PDB file of C-alpha atoms and ligand atoms in Angstrom:
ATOM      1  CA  UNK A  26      21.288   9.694 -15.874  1.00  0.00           C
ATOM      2  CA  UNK A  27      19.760   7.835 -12.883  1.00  0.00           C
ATOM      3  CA  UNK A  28      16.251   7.955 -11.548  1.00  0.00           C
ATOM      4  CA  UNK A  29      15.128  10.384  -8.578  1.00  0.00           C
ATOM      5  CA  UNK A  30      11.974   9.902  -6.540  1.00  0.00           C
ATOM      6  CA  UNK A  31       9.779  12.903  -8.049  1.00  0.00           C
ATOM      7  CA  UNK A  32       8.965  13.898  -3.876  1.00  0.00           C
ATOM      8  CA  UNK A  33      12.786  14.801  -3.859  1.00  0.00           C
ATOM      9  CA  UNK A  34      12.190  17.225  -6.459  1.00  0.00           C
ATOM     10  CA  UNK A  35       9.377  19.326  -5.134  1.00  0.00           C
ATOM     11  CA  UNK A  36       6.324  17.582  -7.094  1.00  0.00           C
ATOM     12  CA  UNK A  37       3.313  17.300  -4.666  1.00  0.00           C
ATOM     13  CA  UNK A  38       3.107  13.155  -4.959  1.00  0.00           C
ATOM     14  CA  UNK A  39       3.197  12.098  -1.505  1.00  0.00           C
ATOM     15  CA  UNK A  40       0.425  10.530   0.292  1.00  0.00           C
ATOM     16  CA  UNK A  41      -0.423  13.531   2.187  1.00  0.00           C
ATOM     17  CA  UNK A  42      -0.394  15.739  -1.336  1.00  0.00           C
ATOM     18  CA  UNK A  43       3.439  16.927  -0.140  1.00  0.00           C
ATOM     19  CA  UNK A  44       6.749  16.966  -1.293  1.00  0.00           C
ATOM     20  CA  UNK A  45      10.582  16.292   0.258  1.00  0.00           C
ATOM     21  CA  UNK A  46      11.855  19.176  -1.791  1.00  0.00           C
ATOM     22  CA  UNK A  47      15.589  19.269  -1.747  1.00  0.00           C
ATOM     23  CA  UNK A  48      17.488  21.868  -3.910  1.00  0.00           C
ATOM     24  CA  UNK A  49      20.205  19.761  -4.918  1.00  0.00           C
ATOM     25  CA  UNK A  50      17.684  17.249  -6.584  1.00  0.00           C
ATOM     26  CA  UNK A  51      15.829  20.409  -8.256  1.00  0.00           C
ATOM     27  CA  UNK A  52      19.663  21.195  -9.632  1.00  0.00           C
ATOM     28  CA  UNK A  53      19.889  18.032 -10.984  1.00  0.00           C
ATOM     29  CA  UNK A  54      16.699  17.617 -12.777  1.00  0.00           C
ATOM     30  CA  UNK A  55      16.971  21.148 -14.474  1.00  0.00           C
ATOM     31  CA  UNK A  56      20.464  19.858 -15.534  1.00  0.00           C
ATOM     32  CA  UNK A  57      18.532  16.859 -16.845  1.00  0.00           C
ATOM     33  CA  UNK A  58      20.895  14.381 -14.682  1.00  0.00           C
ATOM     34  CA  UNK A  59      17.527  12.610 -13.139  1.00  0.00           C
ATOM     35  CA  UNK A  60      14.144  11.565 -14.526  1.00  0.00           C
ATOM     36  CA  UNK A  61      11.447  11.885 -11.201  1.00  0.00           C
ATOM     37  CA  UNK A  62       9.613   9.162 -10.970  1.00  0.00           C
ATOM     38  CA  UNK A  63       6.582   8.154  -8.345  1.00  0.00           C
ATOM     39  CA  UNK A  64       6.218   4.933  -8.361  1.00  0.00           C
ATOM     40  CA  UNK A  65       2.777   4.966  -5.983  1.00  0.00           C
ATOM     41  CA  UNK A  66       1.315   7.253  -8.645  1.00  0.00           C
ATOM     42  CA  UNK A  67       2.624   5.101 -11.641  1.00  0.00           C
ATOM     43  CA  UNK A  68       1.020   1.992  -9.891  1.00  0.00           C
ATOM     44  CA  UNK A  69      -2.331   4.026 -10.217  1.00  0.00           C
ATOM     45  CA  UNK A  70      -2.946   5.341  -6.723  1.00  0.00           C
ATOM     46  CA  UNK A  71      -4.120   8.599  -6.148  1.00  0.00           C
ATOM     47  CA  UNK A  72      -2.486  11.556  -4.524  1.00  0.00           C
ATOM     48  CA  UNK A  73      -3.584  12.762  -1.575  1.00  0.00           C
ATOM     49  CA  UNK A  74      -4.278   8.658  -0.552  1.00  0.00           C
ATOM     50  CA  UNK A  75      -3.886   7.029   2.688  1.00  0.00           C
ATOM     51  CA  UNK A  76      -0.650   5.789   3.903  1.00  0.00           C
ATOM     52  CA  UNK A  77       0.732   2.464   3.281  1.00  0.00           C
ATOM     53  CA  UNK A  78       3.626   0.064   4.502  1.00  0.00           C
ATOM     54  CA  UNK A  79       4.841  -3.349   3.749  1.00  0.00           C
ATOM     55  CA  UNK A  80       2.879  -5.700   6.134  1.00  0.00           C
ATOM     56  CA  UNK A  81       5.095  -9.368   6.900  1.00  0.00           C
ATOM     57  CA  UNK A  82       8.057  -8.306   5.060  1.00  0.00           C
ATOM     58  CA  UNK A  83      10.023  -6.215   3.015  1.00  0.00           C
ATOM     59  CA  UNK A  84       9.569  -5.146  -0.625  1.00  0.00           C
ATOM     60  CA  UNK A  85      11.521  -8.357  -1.658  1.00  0.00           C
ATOM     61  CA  UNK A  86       8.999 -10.339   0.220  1.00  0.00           C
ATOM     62  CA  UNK A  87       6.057  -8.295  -1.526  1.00  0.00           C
ATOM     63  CA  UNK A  88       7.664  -9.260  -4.924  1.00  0.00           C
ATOM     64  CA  UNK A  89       7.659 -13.161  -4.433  1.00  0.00           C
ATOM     65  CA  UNK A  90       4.141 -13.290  -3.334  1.00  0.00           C
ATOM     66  CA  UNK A  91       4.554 -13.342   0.747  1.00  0.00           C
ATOM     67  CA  UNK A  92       3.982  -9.937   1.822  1.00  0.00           C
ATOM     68  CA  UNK A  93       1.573  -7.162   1.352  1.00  0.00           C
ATOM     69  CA  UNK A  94       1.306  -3.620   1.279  1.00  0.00           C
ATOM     70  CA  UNK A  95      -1.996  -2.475   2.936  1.00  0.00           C
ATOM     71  CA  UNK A  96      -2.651   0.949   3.900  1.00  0.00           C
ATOM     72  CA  UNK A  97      -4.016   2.285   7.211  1.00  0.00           C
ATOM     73  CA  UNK A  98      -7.412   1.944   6.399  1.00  0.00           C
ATOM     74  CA  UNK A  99      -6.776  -1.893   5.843  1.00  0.00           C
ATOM     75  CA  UNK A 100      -7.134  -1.928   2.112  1.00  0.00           C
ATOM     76  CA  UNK A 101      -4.456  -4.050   0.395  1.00  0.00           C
ATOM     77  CA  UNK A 102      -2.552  -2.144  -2.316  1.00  0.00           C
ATOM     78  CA  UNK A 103      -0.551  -4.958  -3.295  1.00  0.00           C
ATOM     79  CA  UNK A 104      -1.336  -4.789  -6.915  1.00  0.00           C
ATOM     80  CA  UNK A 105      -1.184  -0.365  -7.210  1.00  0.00           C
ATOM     81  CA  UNK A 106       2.687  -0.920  -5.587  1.00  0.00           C
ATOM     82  CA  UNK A 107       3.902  -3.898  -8.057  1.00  0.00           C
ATOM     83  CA  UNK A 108       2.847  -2.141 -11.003  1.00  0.00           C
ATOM     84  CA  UNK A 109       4.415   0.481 -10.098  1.00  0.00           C
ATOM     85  CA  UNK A 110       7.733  -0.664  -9.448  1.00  0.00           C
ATOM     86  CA  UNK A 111       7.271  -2.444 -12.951  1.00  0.00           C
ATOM     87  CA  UNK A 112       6.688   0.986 -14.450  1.00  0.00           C
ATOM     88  CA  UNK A 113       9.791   1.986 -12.518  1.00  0.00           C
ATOM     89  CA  UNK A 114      11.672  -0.390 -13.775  1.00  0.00           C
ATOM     90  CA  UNK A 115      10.790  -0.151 -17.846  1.00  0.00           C
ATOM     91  CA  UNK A 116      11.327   3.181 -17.480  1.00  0.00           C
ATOM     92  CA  UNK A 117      15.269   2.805 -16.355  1.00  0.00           C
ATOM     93  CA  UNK A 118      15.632   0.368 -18.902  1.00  0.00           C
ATOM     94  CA  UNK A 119      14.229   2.588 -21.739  1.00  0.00           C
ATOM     95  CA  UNK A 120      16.439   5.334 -20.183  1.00  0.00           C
ATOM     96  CA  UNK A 121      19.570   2.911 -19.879  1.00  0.00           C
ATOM     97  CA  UNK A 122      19.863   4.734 -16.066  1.00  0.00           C
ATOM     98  CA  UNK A 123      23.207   3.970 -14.151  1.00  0.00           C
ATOM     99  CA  UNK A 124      21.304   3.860 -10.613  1.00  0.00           C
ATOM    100  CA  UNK A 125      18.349   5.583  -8.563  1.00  0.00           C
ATOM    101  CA  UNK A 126      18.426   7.557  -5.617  1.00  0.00           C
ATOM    102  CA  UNK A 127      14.974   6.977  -3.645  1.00  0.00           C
ATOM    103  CA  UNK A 128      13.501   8.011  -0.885  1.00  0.00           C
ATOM    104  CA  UNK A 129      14.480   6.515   2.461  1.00  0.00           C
ATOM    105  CA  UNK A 130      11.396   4.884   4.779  1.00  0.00           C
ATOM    106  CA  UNK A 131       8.906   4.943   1.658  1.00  0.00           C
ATOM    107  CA  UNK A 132       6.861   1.254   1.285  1.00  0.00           C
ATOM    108  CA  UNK A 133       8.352   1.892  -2.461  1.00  0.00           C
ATOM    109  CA  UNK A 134      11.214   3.776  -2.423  1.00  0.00           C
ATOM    110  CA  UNK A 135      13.356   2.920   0.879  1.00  0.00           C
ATOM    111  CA  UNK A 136      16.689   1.733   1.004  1.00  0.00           C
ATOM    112  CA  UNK A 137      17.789   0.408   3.411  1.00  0.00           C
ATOM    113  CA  UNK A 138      15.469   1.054   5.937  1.00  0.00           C
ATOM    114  CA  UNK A 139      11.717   0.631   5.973  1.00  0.00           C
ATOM    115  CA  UNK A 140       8.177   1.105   8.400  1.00  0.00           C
ATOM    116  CA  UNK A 141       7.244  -1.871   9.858  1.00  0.00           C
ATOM    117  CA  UNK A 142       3.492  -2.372   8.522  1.00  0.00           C
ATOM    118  CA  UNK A 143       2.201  -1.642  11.867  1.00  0.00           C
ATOM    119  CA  UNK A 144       2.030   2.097  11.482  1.00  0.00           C
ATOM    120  CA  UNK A 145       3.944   3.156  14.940  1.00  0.00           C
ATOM    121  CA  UNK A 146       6.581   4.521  12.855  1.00  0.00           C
ATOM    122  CA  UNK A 147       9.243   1.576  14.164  1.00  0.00           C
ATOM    123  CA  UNK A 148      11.759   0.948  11.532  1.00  0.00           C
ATOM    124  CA  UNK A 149      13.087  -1.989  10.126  1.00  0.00           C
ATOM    125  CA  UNK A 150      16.011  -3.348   8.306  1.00  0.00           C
ATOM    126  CA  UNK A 151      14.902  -3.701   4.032  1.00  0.00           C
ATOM    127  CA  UNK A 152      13.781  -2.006   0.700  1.00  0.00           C
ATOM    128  CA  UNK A 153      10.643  -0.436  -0.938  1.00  0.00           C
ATOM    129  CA  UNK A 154       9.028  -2.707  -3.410  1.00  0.00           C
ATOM    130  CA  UNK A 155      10.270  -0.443  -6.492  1.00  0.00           C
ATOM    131  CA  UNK A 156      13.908  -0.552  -4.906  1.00  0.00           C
ATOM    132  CA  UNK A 157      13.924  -3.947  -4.382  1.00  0.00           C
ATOM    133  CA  UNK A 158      12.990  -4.449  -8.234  1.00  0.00           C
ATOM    134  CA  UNK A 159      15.703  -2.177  -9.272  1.00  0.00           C
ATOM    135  CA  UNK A 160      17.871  -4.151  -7.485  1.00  0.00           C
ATOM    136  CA  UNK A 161      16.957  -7.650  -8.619  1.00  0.00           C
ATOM    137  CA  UNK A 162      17.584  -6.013 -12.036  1.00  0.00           C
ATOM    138  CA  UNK A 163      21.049  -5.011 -11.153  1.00  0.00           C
ATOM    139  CA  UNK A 164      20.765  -1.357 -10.671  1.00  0.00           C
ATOM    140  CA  UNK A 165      22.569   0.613  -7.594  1.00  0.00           C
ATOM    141  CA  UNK A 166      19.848   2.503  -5.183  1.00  0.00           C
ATOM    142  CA  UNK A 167      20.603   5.465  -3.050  1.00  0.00           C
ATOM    143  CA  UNK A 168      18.931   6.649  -0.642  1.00  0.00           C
ATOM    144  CA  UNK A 169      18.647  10.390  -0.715  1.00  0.00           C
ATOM    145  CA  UNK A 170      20.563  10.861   2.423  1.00  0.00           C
ATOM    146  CA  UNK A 171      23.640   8.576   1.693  1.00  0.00           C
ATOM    147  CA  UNK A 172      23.491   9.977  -1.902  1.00  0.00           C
ATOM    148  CA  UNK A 173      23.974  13.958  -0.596  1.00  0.00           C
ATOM    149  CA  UNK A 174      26.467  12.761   2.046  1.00  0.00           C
ATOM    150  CA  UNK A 175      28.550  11.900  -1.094  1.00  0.00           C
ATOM    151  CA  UNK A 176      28.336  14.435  -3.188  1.00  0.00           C
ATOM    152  CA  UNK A 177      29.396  16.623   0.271  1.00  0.00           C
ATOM    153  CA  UNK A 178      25.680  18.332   0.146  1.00  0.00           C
ATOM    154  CA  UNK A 179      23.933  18.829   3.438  1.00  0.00           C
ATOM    155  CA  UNK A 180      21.071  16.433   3.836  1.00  0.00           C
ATOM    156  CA  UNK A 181      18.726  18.552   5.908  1.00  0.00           C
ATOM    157  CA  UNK A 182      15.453  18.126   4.288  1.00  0.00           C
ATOM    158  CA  UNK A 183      11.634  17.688   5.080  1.00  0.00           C
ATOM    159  CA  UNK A 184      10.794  14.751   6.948  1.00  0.00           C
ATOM    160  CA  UNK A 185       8.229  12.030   4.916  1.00  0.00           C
TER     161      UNK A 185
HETATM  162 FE1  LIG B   9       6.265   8.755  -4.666  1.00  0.00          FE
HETATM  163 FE2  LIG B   9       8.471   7.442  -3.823  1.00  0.00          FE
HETATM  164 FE3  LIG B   9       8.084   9.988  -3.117  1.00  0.00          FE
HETATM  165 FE4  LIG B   9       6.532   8.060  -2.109  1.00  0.00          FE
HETATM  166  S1  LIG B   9       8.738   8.328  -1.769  1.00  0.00           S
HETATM  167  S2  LIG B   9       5.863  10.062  -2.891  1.00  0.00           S
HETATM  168  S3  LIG B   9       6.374   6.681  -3.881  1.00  0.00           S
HETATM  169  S4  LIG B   9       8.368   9.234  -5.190  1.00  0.00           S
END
């Protein structure tokens, strides 16, 4: 069993009310291999809300108190995207998961690669707060791209 991002499975929890349905991640939850999670909604924001990134770091640095995650319209969300990732996280625990495979370029869910907090859509090298908690706890995060390239499944799917 291993967490999914629930935008992966077709539920309408990104910022802009949309999804980044991919069958194979529909397959899997209806074989009850993944439990969706979002972890912007479990921190309490609302869906549609305005865009966010990691401002001064990456979701490491947002954990240990030196970043923060603001959204475009300059509010910071700090708070909304560490209690998510702590809702995340009890829930893999409770589940005993053996990984997660997030969404790449999300402020919470990226792996690997993440926006830059100044909303050009440059790219830098880190995690999403919620994958970087997984992490510290010592569970393996995919991203959704390196995941399907595994399992052999094309990874064409909707932009974020
Ligand atoms: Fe929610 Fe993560 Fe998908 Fe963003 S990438 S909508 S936080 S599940």
């Amino acid at each position: 069993m291993k967490l999914v991002s629930a935008c992966l499975c077709g539920v309408n929890c990104k910022y802009n009310g949309g999804n980044n349905l991919h069958p194979y991640f529909v397959e899997l939850l209806v074989m009850g291999e993944v439990i969706p999670v979002c972890p912007e909604q479990l921190g309490g924001l609302t869906t549609p809300r305005s865009a966010c990134e990691i401002s001064g770091g990456t979701g490491l640095d947002v954990i240990e108190g030196v970043a923060l995650v603001i959204n475009r319209n300059g509010m910071n969300v700090t708070k909304n995207f560490v209690r998510g990732a702590e809702e995340a996280l009890s829930i893999a625990i409770r589940a005993d998961v053996d990984g997660a495979i997030l969404k790449r370029g999300s402020p919470s869910c990226g792996t690997g690669t993440i926006h830059d907090g100044t909303f050009t859509h440059k790219m830098i090298a880190g995690d999403g707060v919620t994958t970087a908690m997984l992490k510290q706890h010592g569970f393996q995060v995919w991203n959704e791209e390196d995941y399907l390239r595994e399992k052999g499944v094309c990874t064409s799917i909707e932009s974020s």
